[in-house]
Coordinates of C-alpha atoms in Angstrom, one line a residue:
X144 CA 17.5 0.3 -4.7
X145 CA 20.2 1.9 -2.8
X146 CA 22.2 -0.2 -0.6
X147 CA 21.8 1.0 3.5
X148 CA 23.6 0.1 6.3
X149 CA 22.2 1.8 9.3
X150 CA 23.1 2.0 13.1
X151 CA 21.2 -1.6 14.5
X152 CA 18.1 -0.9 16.2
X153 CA 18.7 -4.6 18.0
X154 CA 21.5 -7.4 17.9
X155 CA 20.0 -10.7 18.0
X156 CA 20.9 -13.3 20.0
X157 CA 23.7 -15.7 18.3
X158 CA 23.0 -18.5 17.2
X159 CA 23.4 -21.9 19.4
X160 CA 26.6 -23.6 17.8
X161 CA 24.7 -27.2 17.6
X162 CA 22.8 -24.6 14.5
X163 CA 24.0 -26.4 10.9
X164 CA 23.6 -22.4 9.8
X165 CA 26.1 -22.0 12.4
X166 CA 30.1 -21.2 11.9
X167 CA 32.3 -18.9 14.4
X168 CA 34.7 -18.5 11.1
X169 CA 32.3 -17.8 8.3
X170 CA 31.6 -13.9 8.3
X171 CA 28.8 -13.0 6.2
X172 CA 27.7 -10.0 5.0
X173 CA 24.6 -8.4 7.4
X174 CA 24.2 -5.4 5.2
X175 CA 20.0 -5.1 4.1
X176 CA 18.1 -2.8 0.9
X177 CA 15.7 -0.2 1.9
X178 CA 13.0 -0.8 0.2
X179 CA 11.1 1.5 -2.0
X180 CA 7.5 3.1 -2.5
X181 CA 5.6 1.3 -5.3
X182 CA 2.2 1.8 -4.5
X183 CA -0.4 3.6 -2.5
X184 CA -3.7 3.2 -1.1
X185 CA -5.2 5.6 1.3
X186 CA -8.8 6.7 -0.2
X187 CA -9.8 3.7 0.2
X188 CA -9.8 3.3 4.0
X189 CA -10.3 6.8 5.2
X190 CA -13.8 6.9 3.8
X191 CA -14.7 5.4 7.0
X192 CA -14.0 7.0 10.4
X193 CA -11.4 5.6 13.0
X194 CA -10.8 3.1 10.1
X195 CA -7.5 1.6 9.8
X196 CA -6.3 -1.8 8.8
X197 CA -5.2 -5.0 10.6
X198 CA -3.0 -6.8 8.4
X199 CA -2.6 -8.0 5.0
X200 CA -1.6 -11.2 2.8
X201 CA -0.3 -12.2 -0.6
X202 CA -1.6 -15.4 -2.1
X203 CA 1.0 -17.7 -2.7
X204 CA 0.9 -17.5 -6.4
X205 CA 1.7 -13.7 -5.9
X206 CA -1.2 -12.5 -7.8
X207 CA -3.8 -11.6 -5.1
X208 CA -3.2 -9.5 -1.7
X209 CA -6.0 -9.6 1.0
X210 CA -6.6 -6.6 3.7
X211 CA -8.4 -7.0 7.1
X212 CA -9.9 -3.7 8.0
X213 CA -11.7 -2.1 11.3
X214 CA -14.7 -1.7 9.0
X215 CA -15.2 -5.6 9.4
X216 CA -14.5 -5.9 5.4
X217 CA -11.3 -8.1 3.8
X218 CA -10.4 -6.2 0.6
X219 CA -8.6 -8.3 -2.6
X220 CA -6.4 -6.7 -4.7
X221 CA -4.5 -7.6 -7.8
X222 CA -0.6 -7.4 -8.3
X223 CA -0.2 -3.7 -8.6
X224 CA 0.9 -2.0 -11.7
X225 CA 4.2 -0.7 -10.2
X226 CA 5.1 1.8 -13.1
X227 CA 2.0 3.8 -12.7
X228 CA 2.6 5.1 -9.1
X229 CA 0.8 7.9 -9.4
X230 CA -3.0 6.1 -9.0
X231 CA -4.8 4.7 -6.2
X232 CA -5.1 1.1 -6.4
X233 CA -8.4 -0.4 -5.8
X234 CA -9.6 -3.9 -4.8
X235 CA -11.4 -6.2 -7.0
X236 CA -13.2 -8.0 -4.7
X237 CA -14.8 -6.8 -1.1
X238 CA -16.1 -9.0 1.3
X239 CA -18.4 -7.6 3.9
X240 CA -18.9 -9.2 6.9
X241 CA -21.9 -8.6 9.4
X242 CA -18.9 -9.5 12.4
X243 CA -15.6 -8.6 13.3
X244 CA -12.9 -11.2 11.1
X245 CA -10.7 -13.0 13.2
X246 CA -8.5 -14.6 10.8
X247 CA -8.2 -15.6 7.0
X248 CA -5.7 -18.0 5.2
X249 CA -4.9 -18.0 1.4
X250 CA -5.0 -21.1 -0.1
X251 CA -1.7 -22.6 -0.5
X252 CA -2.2 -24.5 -3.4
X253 CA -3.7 -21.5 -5.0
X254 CA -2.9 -20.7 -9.0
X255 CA -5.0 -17.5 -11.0
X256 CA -4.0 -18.3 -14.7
X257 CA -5.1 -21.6 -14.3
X258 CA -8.4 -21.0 -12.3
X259 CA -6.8 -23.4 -9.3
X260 CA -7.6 -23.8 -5.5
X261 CA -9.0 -19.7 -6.3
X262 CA -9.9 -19.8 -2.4
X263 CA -9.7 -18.1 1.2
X264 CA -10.4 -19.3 4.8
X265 CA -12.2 -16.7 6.9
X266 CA -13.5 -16.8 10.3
X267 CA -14.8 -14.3 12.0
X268 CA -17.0 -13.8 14.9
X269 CA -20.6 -15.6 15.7
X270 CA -19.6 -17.1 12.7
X271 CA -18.3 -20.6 10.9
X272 CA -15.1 -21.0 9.3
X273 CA -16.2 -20.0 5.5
X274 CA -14.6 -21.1 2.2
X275 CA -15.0 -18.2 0.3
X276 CA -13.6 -17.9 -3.7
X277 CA -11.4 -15.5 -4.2
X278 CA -13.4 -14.2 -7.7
X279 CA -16.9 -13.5 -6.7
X280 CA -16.7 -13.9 -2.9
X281 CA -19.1 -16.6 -3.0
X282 CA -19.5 -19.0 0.2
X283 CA -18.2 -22.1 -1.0
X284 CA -18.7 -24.3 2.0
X285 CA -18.7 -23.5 6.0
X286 CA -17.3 -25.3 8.9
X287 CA -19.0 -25.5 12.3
X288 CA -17.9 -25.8 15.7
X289 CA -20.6 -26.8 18.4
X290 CA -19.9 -26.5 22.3
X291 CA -21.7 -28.9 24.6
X292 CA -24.6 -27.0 24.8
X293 CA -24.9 -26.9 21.6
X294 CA -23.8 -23.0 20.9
X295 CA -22.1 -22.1 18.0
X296 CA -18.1 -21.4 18.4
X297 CA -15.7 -19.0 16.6
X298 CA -12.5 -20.0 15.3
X299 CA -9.8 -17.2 16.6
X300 CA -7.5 -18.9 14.3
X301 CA -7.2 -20.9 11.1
X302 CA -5.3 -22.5 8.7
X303 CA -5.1 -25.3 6.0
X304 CA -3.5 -28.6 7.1
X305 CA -2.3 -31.1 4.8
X306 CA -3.9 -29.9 1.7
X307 CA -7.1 -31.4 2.3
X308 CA -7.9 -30.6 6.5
X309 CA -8.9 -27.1 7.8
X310 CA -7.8 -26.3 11.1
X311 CA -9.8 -23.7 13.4
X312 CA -8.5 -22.8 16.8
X313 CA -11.3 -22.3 19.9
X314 CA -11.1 -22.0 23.6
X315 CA -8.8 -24.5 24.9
X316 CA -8.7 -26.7 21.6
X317 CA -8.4 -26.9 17.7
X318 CA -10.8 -29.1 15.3
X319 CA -9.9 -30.6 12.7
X320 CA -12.2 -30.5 9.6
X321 CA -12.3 -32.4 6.5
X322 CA -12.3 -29.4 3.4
X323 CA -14.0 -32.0 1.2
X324 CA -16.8 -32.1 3.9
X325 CA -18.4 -29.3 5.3
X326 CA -20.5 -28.9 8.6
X327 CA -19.9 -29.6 11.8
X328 CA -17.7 -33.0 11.5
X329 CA -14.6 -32.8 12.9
X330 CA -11.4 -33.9 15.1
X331 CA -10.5 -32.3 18.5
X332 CA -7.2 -31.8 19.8
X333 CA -6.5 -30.6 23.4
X334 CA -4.5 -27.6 23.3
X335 CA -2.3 -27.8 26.5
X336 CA -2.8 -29.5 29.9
X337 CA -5.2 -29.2 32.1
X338 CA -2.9 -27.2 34.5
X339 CA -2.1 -24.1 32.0
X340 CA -5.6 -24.0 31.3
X341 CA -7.5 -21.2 32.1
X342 CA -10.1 -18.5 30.6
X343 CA -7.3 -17.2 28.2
X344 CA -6.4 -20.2 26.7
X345 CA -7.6 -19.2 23.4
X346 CA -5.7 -20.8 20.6
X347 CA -4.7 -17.2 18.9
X348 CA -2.9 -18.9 16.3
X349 CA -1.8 -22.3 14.4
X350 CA 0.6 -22.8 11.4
X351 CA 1.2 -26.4 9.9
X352 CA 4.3 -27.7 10.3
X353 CA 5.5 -27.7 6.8
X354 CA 7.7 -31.3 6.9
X355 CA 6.3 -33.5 9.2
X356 CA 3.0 -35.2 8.5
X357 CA -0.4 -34.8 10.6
X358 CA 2.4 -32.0 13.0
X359 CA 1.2 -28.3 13.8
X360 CA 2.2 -25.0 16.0
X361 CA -0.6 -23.6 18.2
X362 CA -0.5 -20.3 20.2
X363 CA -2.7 -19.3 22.9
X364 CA -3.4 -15.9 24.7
X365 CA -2.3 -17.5 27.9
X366 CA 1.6 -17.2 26.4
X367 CA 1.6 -21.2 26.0
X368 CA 3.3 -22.3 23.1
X369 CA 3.4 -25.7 21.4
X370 CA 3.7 -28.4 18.5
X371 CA 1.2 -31.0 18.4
X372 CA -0.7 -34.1 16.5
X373 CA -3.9 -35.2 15.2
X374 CA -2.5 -38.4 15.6
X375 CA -1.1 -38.7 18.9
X376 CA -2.8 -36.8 21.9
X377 CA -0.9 -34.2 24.2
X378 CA 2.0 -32.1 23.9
X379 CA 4.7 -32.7 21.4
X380 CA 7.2 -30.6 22.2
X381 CA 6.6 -27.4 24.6
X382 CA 8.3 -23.9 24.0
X383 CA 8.9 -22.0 26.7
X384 CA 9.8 -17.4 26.5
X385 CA 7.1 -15.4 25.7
X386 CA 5.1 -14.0 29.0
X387 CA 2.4 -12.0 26.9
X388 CA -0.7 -13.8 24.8
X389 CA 0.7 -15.1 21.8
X390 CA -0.5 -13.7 18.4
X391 CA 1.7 -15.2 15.5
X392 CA 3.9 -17.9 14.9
X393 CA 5.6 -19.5 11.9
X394 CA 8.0 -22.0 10.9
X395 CA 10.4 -21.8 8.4
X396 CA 10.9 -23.6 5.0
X397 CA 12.5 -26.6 6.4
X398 CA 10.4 -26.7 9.9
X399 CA 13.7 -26.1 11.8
X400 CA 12.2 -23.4 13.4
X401 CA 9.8 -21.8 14.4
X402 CA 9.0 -18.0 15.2
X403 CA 6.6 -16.4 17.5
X404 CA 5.3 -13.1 18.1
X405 CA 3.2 -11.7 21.3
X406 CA 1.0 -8.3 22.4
X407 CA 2.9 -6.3 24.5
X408 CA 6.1 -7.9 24.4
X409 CA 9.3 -6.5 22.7
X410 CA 10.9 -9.6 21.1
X411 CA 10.4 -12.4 18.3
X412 CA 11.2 -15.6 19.7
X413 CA 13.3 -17.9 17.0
X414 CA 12.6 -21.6 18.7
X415 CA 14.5 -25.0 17.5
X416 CA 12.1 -27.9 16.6
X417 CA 14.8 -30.3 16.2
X418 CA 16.5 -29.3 20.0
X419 CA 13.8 -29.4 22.9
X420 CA 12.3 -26.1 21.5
X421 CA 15.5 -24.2 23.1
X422 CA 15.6 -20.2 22.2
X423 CA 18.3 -19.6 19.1
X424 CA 17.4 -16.0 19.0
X425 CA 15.4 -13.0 19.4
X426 CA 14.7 -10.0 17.4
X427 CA 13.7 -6.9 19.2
X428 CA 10.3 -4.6 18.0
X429 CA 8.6 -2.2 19.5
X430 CA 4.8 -3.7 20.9
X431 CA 2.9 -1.8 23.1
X432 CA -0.3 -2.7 22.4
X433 CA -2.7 -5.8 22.4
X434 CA -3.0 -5.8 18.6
X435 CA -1.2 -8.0 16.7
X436 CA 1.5 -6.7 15.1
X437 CA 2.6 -9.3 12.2
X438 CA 5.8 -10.2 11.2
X439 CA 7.3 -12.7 7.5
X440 CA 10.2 -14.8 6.7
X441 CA 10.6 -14.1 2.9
X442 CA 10.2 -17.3 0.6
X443 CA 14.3 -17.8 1.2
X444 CA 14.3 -17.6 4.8
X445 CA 17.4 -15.2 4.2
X446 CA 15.0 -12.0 6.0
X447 CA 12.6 -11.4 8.6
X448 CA 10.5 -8.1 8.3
X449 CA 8.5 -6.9 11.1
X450 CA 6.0 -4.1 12.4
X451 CA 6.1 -1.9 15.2
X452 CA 3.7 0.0 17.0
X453 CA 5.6 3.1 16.2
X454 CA 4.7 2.9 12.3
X455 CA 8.3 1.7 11.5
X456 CA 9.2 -1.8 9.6
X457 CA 12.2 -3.6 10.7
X458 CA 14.1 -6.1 8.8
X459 CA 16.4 -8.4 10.2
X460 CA 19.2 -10.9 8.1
X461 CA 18.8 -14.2 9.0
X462 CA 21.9 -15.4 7.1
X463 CA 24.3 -13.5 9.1
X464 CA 25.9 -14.6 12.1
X465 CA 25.1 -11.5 13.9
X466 CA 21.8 -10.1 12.3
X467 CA 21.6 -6.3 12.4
X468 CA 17.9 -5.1 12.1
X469 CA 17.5 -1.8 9.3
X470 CA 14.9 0.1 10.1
X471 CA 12.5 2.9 8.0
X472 CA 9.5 5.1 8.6
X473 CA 6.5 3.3 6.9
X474 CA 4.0 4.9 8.3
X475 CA 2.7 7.8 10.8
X476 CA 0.9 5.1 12.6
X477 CA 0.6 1.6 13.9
X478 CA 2.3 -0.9 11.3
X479 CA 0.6 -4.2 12.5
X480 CA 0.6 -6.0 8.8
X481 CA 3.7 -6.7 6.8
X482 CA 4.0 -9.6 3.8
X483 CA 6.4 -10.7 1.4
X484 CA 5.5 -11.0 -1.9
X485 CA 6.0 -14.7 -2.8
X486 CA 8.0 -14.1 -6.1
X487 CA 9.8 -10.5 -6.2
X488 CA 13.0 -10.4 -4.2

């Protein structure tokens, strides 16, 4: 791959000097590889009108990838075979759903050649959280949510939570359900206070906390932002910067930080869990829709790669000082679903 060093399309913010990454004398070298076309799939999802896709994930054992279509089906492909460009490649698995999916969340314990964890959470709408395997599609067990008049409830988010918990975000809460024990036992948490709360405080989105025990992120279309417990009630630790409805977060290997992504809102938020949730930096993209547009952190936390609504990827160096984002063409449309593949650099 050629080495490129573009123009920046955005300077970040620099880093707070309390940052252990930090060092006004140590220059680093902020110069980031275009990446190159491997493989192509386009067939596939023009078959159906005004179809188009909504994001994508590998498995962490970098075998799988799962799409999210507007045709209300997630599509599973194996690792491509990279030295045969020339051929369309085609999942191995479809999974129709009768309802729109809201979320889905690989397994992170997940291992192919050994036939291990070979599982996805999906939740989509009028629906229960599903375990579904990642080999026939099967429905391996379901989750539900109940409301006090005893209606069903989506999960707009989910995630697994200490190996052996499934987390599903809802209006103005999260539950907390045993994997081992499906139905509609569970654990609510209170997502914000009572004076943030309103109609749009839908939890949008939850990550684990990958350090600290029993700790998670949630993110709610209201733009409120927070860690919190399932063993001590309230907010942890509030973040305050985005002013649009939250659609992503993520923390970083070591859970010193944690990034966070909004509709309609230009900028990637790059908040410090260890300091009062202060603002080390931003990273600029181009959002002008409600969509979510995804972003990653690569396995090394050394690059962030994000989407835009004008159908470019950016990528941003988080090891330099002063991270300058390189930017390509990826697409003639809306790029709203980027990954990095667990294993290849």
């Amino acid at each position: 791959m050629p080495t490129f060093t573009s123009t920046p399309t955005n300077q970040t913010t620099e880093p707070k000097s309390h940052d252990p990454t930090y060092s006004p004398n140590k220059k680093r070298s902020c110069r980031l590889t275009i990446p190159t076309l491997k493989k192509t799939t386009t067939k596939l999802f023009s078959g159906t009108p005004n179809n188009y896709l909504k994001g994508c994930s590998w498995s962490r054992d970098g075998l799988s990838l799962v799409t999210c279509s507007r045709d209300k089906m997630l599509r599973i492909f194996n690792i491509p075979d990279v030295g045969n460009s020339g051929t369309e490649q085609h999942p191995v698995l479809t999974l129709c759903n009768t309802n729109i999916p809201y979320d889905y969340c690989w397994n992170p314990d997940i291992n192919h050649l050994t036939n291990t964890s070979c599982n996805l959470l999906v939740s989509t709408k009028d629906s229960p959280i599903k375990l579904i395997g990642s080999y026939d599609g099967r429905t391996i067990a379901s989750y539900l949510a109940f409301n006090h008049v005893e209606e069903m409830m989506s999960a707009f988010s989910v995630c697994y939570f200490s190996k052996t918990k499934v987390i599903g975000g809802y209006c103005k809460h999260v539950r907390v359900f045993d994997i081992n024990r499906p139905g509609r036992e569970s654990v609510e948490v209170v997502v914000g206070d009572k004076a943030h709360q309103n109609n749009n405080s839908v939890v949008s989105t939850v990550a684990e906390h990958p350090t600290m025990n029993g700790v998670f992120g949630a993110g709610c279309y209201n733009s409120t932002l927070a860690l919190y417990s399932t063993e001590i009630s309230g907010v942890l630790m509030p973040f305050y910067g985005p002013n649009e409805g939250i659609t992503q977060i993520k923390f970083s290997g070591d859970g010193n930080r944690l990034y966070c992504g909004s509709r309609r809102e230009n900028e990637i938020y790059c908040f410090d869990t260890r300091y009062n949730g202060e603002v080390l930096r931003t990273f600029t993209r181009e959002v002008e829709t409600n969509q979510r547009i995804e972003f990653d952190i690569d396995p090394s936390d050394s690059v962030l790669v994000t989407g835009n609504t004008s159908g470019h990827v950016t990528l941003y160096d988080l090891s330099c000082d002063q991270s300058r984002g390189v930017d390509f063409k990826a697409h003639v449309d809306v790029v709203n679903g980027v990954s990095f593949h667990p294993k290849w650099n």
